[in-house]
PDB file of C-alpha atoms in Angstrom:
ATOM      1  CA  MET X   1     101.749 108.629 107.743  1.00 83.00           C
ATOM      2  CA  LEU X   2      99.178 107.609 105.229  1.00 86.00           C
ATOM      3  CA  THR X   3      95.711 107.175 106.922  1.00 82.00           C
ATOM      4  CA  GLU X   4      94.031 103.908 107.145  1.00 81.00           C
ATOM      5  CA  PHE X   5      91.618 105.203 104.422  1.00 87.00           C
ATOM      6  CA  GLU X   6      94.453 106.084 102.094  1.00 90.00           C
ATOM      7  CA  ILE X   7      96.048 102.722 102.671  1.00 91.00           C
ATOM      8  CA  GLU X   8      92.733 101.049 102.028  1.00 91.00           C
ATOM      9  CA  THR X   9      92.618 102.881  98.638  1.00 93.00           C
ATOM     10  CA  MET X  10      96.260 101.664  97.957  1.00 92.00           C
ATOM     11  CA  MET X  11      95.114  98.059  98.601  1.00 94.00           C
ATOM     12  CA  GLU X  12      92.474  98.401  95.816  1.00 96.00           C
ATOM     13  CA  ILE X  13      95.249  98.791  93.296  1.00 96.00           C
ATOM     14  CA  PRO X  14      96.161  95.260  92.069  1.00 97.00           C
ATOM     15  CA  ALA X  15      99.853  95.750  91.562  1.00 97.00           C
ATOM     16  CA  ILE X  16     100.208  97.142  95.139  1.00 97.00           C
ATOM     17  CA  LEU X  17      98.149  94.372  96.632  1.00 97.00           C
ATOM     18  CA  GLU X  18      99.928  91.664  94.911  1.00 98.00           C
ATOM     19  CA  ALA X  19     103.464  92.959  95.828  1.00 98.00           C
ATOM     20  CA  THR X  20     102.348  93.488  99.417  1.00 98.00           C
ATOM     21  CA  GLN X  21     100.885  89.959  99.697  1.00 97.00           C
ATOM     22  CA  LYS X  22     104.046  88.407  98.193  1.00 98.00           C
ATOM     23  CA  LEU X  23     106.306  90.256 100.554  1.00 98.00           C
ATOM     24  CA  LYS X  24     104.154  89.546 103.568  1.00 97.00           C
ATOM     25  CA  LYS X  25     104.179  85.850 102.851  1.00 97.00           C
ATOM     26  CA  ASP X  26     108.054  85.894 102.494  1.00 97.00           C
ATOM     27  CA  PHE X  27     108.526  88.006 105.560  1.00 97.00           C
ATOM     28  CA  ILE X  28     106.351  85.781 107.798  1.00 96.00           C
ATOM     29  CA  ARG X  29     107.816  82.502 106.459  1.00 96.00           C
ATOM     30  CA  THR X  30     111.386  83.770 106.923  1.00 96.00           C
ATOM     31  CA  ASP X  31     111.478  85.936 110.127  1.00 94.00           C
ATOM     32  CA  ALA X  32     107.989  86.000 111.822  1.00 92.00           C
ATOM     33  CA  PRO X  33     106.407  82.574 111.671  1.00 90.00           C
ATOM     34  CA  TYR X  34     103.792  83.330 114.247  1.00 88.00           C
ATOM     35  CA  LEU X  35     102.801  86.804 112.979  1.00 91.00           C
ATOM     36  CA  GLU X  36      99.153  87.272 112.223  1.00 91.00           C
ATOM     37  CA  ILE X  37      98.543  90.449 110.164  1.00 93.00           C
ATOM     38  CA  GLY X  38      96.343  91.553 107.327  1.00 93.00           C
ATOM     39  CA  ASP X  39      97.419  92.904 104.019  1.00 95.00           C
ATOM     40  CA  HIS X  40      96.302  96.445 105.007  1.00 93.00           C
ATOM     41  CA  ASP X  41      98.346  96.429 108.175  1.00 93.00           C
ATOM     42  CA  PHE X  42     101.277  94.822 106.557  1.00 96.00           C
ATOM     43  CA  PHE X  43     101.313  97.557 103.929  1.00 96.00           C
ATOM     44  CA  GLY X  44     101.390 100.039 106.910  1.00 94.00           C
ATOM     45  CA  LEU X  45     104.568  98.310 108.067  1.00 95.00           C
ATOM     46  CA  ILE X  46     105.996  98.666 104.520  1.00 97.00           C
ATOM     47  CA  MET X  47     105.302 102.387 104.632  1.00 96.00           C
ATOM     48  CA  LEU X  48     107.172 102.609 107.914  1.00 96.00           C
ATOM     49  CA  ALA X  49     110.378 101.169 106.400  1.00 97.00           C
ATOM     50  CA  PRO X  50     112.073 104.467 105.546  1.00 97.00           C
ATOM     51  CA  THR X  51     111.173 105.969 108.930  1.00 96.00           C
ATOM     52  CA  VAL X  52     112.664 102.778 110.568  1.00 96.00           C
ATOM     53  CA  GLY X  53     115.827 103.190 108.344  1.00 96.00           C
ATOM     54  CA  VAL X  54     116.457 106.769 109.550  1.00 96.00           C
ATOM     55  CA  ALA X  55     115.765 105.766 113.161  1.00 95.00           C
ATOM     56  CA  LEU X  56     118.416 102.971 112.881  1.00 96.00           C
ATOM     57  CA  ALA X  57     121.008 105.344 111.369  1.00 94.00           C
ATOM     58  CA  ASN X  58     122.950 105.422 114.594  1.00 91.00           C
ATOM     59  CA  GLY X  59     122.708 101.667 115.076  1.00 90.00           C
ATOM     60  CA  SER X  60     119.948 101.536 117.632  1.00 89.00           C
ATOM     61  CA  VAL X  61     116.507 103.058 118.234  1.00 91.00           C
ATOM     62  CA  SER X  62     116.128 105.487 121.135  1.00 89.00           C
ATOM     63  CA  LEU X  63     113.012 105.332 123.460  1.00 89.00           C
ATOM     64  CA  PHE X  64     111.781 108.678 121.823  1.00 90.00           C
ATOM     65  CA  GLU X  65     112.175 107.121 118.371  1.00 91.00           C
ATOM     66  CA  GLU X  66     110.430 103.977 119.404  1.00 90.00           C
ATOM     67  CA  LEU X  67     107.459 105.897 120.733  1.00 91.00           C
ATOM     68  CA  ALA X  68     107.222 107.913 117.582  1.00 90.00           C
ATOM     69  CA  LEU X  69     107.376 104.769 115.384  1.00 92.00           C
ATOM     70  CA  ASN X  70     104.565 103.117 117.503  1.00 90.00           C
ATOM     71  CA  LYS X  71     102.409 106.210 117.012  1.00 88.00           C
ATOM     72  CA  LYS X  72     102.843 106.187 113.300  1.00 89.00           C
ATOM     73  CA  ALA X  73     102.185 102.450 113.184  1.00 86.00           C
ATOM     74  CA  ARG X  74      98.915 102.780 115.044  1.00 85.00           C
ATOM     75  CA  LYS X  75      97.836 105.475 112.752  1.00 82.00           C
ATOM     76  CA  ALA X  76      98.227 103.130 109.740  1.00 78.00           C
ATOM     77  CA  SER X  77      96.541 100.192 111.344  1.00 79.00           C
ATOM     78  CA  LYS X  78      93.054  99.227 110.074  1.00 77.00           C
ATOM     79  CA  GLY X  79      90.351 100.157 112.602  1.00 66.00           C
ATOM     80  CA  GLY X  80      92.640 101.274 115.327  1.00 57.00           C
ATOM     81  CA  TYR X  81      94.223  99.262 118.111  1.00 49.00           C
ATOM     82  CA  PHE X  82      94.678 101.675 120.992  1.00 52.00           C
ATOM     83  CA  LEU X  83      93.135  99.353 123.550  1.00 47.00           C
ATOM     84  CA  LYS X  84      94.598  96.118 122.313  1.00 64.00           C
ATOM     85  CA  LYS X  85      97.684  94.646 120.591  1.00 78.00           C
ATOM     86  CA  ASP X  86      98.368  96.562 117.370  1.00 84.00           C
ATOM     87  CA  PRO X  87      99.569  94.082 114.547  1.00 89.00           C
ATOM     88  CA  THR X  88     101.594  96.728 112.819  1.00 90.00           C
ATOM     89  CA  VAL X  89     103.348  97.770 115.994  1.00 90.00           C
ATOM     90  CA  TYR X  90     104.105  94.070 116.756  1.00 91.00           C
ATOM     91  CA  ALA X  91     105.335  93.346 113.127  1.00 94.00           C
ATOM     92  CA  MET X  92     107.676  96.306 113.380  1.00 94.00           C
ATOM     93  CA  LYS X  93     109.723  94.611 116.053  1.00 93.00           C
ATOM     94  CA  PHE X  94     110.647  91.880 113.495  1.00 95.00           C
ATOM     95  CA  LEU X  95     111.602  94.502 110.913  1.00 96.00           C
ATOM     96  CA  LEU X  96     113.688  96.428 113.552  1.00 95.00           C
ATOM     97  CA  ASP X  97     115.579  93.185 114.198  1.00 94.00           C
ATOM     98  CA  ASN X  98     116.258  92.398 110.571  1.00 95.00           C
ATOM     99  CA  TYR X  99     116.105  95.739 108.797  1.00 96.00           C
ATOM    100  CA  THR X 100     119.249  95.440 106.638  1.00 95.00           C
ATOM    101  CA  LYS X 101     118.018  92.056 105.314  1.00 96.00           C
ATOM    102  CA  TRP X 102     114.500  93.421 104.262  1.00 97.00           C
ATOM    103  CA  GLU X 103     115.185  97.055 103.314  1.00 97.00           C
ATOM    104  CA  GLU X 104     115.668  96.486  99.587  1.00 97.00           C
ATOM    105  CA  LYS X 105     112.519  94.306  99.347  1.00 98.00           C
ATOM    106  CA  PHE X 106     110.394  96.714 101.280  1.00 98.00           C
ATOM    107  CA  PHE X 107     111.596  99.646  99.168  1.00 98.00           C
ATOM    108  CA  ASP X 108     110.746  97.726  96.006  1.00 98.00           C
ATOM    109  CA  VAL X 109     107.230  97.525  97.086  1.00 98.00           C
ATOM    110  CA  LEU X 110     107.163 101.257  97.976  1.00 98.00           C
ATOM    111  CA  LYS X 111     108.410 101.998  94.464  1.00 97.00           C
ATOM    112  CA  ILE X 112     105.669  99.986  92.960  1.00 97.00           C
ATOM    113  CA  ALA X 113     103.157 101.862  95.221  1.00 97.00           C
ATOM    114  CA  MET X 114     104.444 105.173  94.008  1.00 96.00           C
ATOM    115  CA  ASN X 115     104.577 104.312  90.440  1.00 95.00           C
ATOM    116  CA  SER X 116     101.071 102.970  90.659  1.00 95.00           C
ATOM    117  CA  SER X 117      99.742 106.118  92.299  1.00 92.00           C
ATOM    118  CA  PHE X 118     101.122 108.850  90.078  1.00 91.00           C
ATOM    119  CA  ASP X 119     103.406 109.320  87.071  1.00 90.00           C
ATOM    120  CA  ILE X 120     106.730 109.560  88.837  1.00 86.00           C
ATOM    121  CA  ASP X 121     108.787 109.839  85.653  1.00 86.00           C
ATOM    122  CA  LYS X 122     107.106 113.084  84.682  1.00 88.00           C
ATOM    123  CA  LEU X 123     108.349 114.646  87.885  1.00 88.00           C
ATOM    124  CA  LYS X 124     111.991 113.574  87.596  1.00 82.00           C
ATOM    125  CA  THR X 125     114.809 115.709  86.311  1.00 76.00           C
ATOM    126  CA  LYS X 126     117.516 113.983  84.169  1.00 60.00           C
ATOM    127  CA  GLU X 127     119.879 113.813  87.052  1.00 60.00           C
ATOM    128  CA  ALA X 128     120.000 114.866  90.758  1.00 56.00           C
ATOM    129  CA  ALA X 129     120.658 118.587  90.928  1.00 55.00           C
ATOM    130  CA  VAL X 130     121.872 120.875  93.694  1.00 56.00           C
ATOM    131  CA  VAL X 131     118.992 123.161  94.412  1.00 61.00           C
ATOM    132  CA  ASP X 132     119.090 126.627  96.061  1.00 64.00           C
ATOM    133  CA  ASN X 133     117.860 126.695  99.602  1.00 67.00           C
ATOM    134  CA  ASN X 134     114.904 128.862  98.696  1.00 83.00           C
ATOM    135  CA  TYR X 135     112.259 128.349 101.276  1.00 86.00           C
ATOM    136  CA  ASP X 136     109.528 130.374  99.622  1.00 89.00           C
ATOM    137  CA  GLU X 137     110.072 128.495  96.367  1.00 90.00           C
ATOM    138  CA  TYR X 138     109.894 125.158  98.189  1.00 91.00           C
ATOM    139  CA  LYS X 139     106.586 126.076  99.703  1.00 91.00           C
ATOM    140  CA  ARG X 140     105.066 126.895  96.326  1.00 92.00           C
ATOM    141  CA  THR X 141     106.518 123.653  94.867  1.00 91.00           C
ATOM    142  CA  VAL X 142     104.796 121.525  97.606  1.00 93.00           C
ATOM    143  CA  LEU X 143     101.531 123.288  96.768  1.00 92.00           C
ATOM    144  CA  ASN X 144     102.027 122.340  93.010  1.00 91.00           C
ATOM    145  CA  THR X 145     103.127 118.790  93.537  1.00 92.00           C
ATOM    146  CA  PRO X 146     100.646 115.826  93.350  1.00 93.00           C
ATOM    147  CA  TYR X 147      99.063 115.342  96.692  1.00 93.00           C
ATOM    148  CA  ILE X 148      99.951 111.640  97.049  1.00 94.00           C
ATOM    149  CA  LEU X 149     103.718 112.295  96.490  1.00 95.00           C
ATOM    150  CA  ILE X 150     103.728 114.831  99.304  1.00 95.00           C
ATOM    151  CA  ARG X 151     101.912 112.248 101.468  1.00 95.00           C
ATOM    152  CA  PHE X 152     104.567 109.590 100.672  1.00 96.00           C
ATOM    153  CA  ILE X 153     107.438 111.971 101.393  1.00 96.00           C
ATOM    154  CA  SER X 154     105.942 113.133 104.784  1.00 95.00           C
ATOM    155  CA  SER X 155     105.070 109.623 105.712  1.00 94.00           C
ATOM    156  CA  PHE X 156     108.558 108.444 105.033  1.00 96.00           C
ATOM    157  CA  PHE X 157     110.523 111.155 106.720  1.00 95.00           C
ATOM    158  CA  LEU X 158     108.401 113.210 109.067  1.00 93.00           C
ATOM    159  CA  GLN X 159     106.770 112.397 112.387  1.00 87.00           C
ATOM    160  CA  ASP X 160     103.911 114.841 111.744  1.00 84.00           C
ATOM    161  CA  ASP X 161     102.584 115.377 108.241  1.00 82.00           C
ATOM    162  CA  GLU X 162     101.680 118.897 108.727  1.00 81.00           C
ATOM    163  CA  HIS X 163     105.302 119.693 109.166  1.00 86.00           C
ATOM    164  CA  ILE X 164     106.043 119.248 105.465  1.00 91.00           C
ATOM    165  CA  ILE X 165     106.087 123.085 105.080  1.00 90.00           C
ATOM    166  CA  GLN X 166     108.354 123.870 108.011  1.00 86.00           C
ATOM    167  CA  ARG X 167     111.978 124.267 108.667  1.00 86.00           C
ATOM    168  CA  ARG X 168     113.423 121.480 110.835  1.00 88.00           C
ATOM    169  CA  SER X 169     116.822 120.101 112.086  1.00 91.00           C
ATOM    170  CA  MET X 170     118.360 116.661 112.017  1.00 93.00           C
ATOM    171  CA  ASN X 171     121.766 115.270 113.004  1.00 94.00           C
ATOM    172  CA  LYS X 172     124.186 114.479 110.268  1.00 95.00           C
ATOM    173  CA  THR X 173     123.988 110.678 110.577  1.00 95.00           C
ATOM    174  CA  ASP X 174     120.242 110.641 110.302  1.00 95.00           C
ATOM    175  CA  TYR X 175     120.300 113.218 107.482  1.00 96.00           C
ATOM    176  CA  GLU X 176     122.829 111.173 105.508  1.00 96.00           C
ATOM    177  CA  ARG X 177     120.585 108.069 105.932  1.00 97.00           C
ATOM    178  CA  LEU X 178     117.685 110.184 104.666  1.00 97.00           C
ATOM    179  CA  LEU X 179     119.548 111.138 101.504  1.00 97.00           C
ATOM    180  CA  ASP X 180     120.604 107.473 101.014  1.00 97.00           C
ATOM    181  CA  ILE X 181     116.937 106.195 101.361  1.00 98.00           C
ATOM    182  CA  GLY X 182     115.777 109.006  99.059  1.00 97.00           C
ATOM    183  CA  GLN X 183     118.168 107.742  96.389  1.00 96.00           C
ATOM    184  CA  LYS X 184     117.194 104.140  96.976  1.00 97.00           C
ATOM    185  CA  LEU X 185     113.556 105.042  96.484  1.00 96.00           C
ATOM    186  CA  ASP X 186     114.421 106.974  93.307  1.00 94.00           C
ATOM    187  CA  LEU X 187     113.161 110.204  94.858  1.00 95.00           C
ATOM    188  CA  HIS X 188     116.474 112.070  94.504  1.00 92.00           C
ATOM    189  CA  ARG X 189     115.792 113.214  91.026  1.00 89.00           C
ATOM    190  CA  ILE X 190     112.425 114.827  91.977  1.00 93.00           C
ATOM    191  CA  PRO X 191     112.701 118.642  92.571  1.00 91.00           C
ATOM    192  CA  VAL X 192     110.294 118.767  95.502  1.00 93.00           C
ATOM    193  CA  PHE X 193     112.287 116.063  97.316  1.00 94.00           C
ATOM    194  CA  GLN X 194     115.486 117.878  96.596  1.00 92.00           C
ATOM    195  CA  GLN X 195     114.055 121.078  97.988  1.00 93.00           C
ATOM    196  CA  PHE X 196     112.625 119.140 100.999  1.00 94.00           C
ATOM    197  CA  CYS X 197     116.136 117.905 101.815  1.00 94.00           C
ATOM    198  CA  GLN X 198     117.376 121.495 101.730  1.00 91.00           C
ATOM    199  CA  THR X 199     114.919 122.572 104.457  1.00 91.00           C
ATOM    200  CA  PHE X 200     116.847 120.652 107.155  1.00 92.00           C
ATOM    201  CA  LYS X 201     119.406 122.268 109.361  1.00 92.00           C
ATOM    202  CA  VAL X 202     122.004 119.614 109.724  1.00 94.00           C
ATOM    203  CA  LYS X 203     123.665 119.417 113.188  1.00 90.00           C
ATOM    204  CA  GLY X 204     127.105 117.964 113.881  1.00 75.00           C
TER     205      GLY X 204
END
């Protein structure tokens, strides 16, 4: 997950701040009328949207998934809320209840954030390609990819950022949702994301 200091830097970019504020206002007015949350913490919620999407792939969130989501939300919150109510964790409950309704709007802000943080078009291939499952090549690609893109990918799809260079497993339903979200976020034509997807061992 992006750290609170990385999110703070994001909030200094006018396009990201404006998109976040607009979505926050719409979200609170429509589905969370009593929610009190700052722009920083709401952007943390936006960053959680892909993770929430994968967690909901089976139709519900398990206790383990809920605990993992709460941990990521607390990491993104400004100032830390370990001893009191965390606004990002609280806001996430509204997103979980209405995810389908908000997914596209949250992803639109994430695309603005990525496009404002690095030149995403320079990293894209003309079309999504089937890449070889070459783990050593993937590790080198990660090291040569803009830092912030790696931070976005790990924040979206991993519980622990340091696992970006590691083999892992995922059930078929969650994996298919990951691929779908990658396409919706326009990541599917970026080689490092294509290789990242190949590092998963898909079960059942």
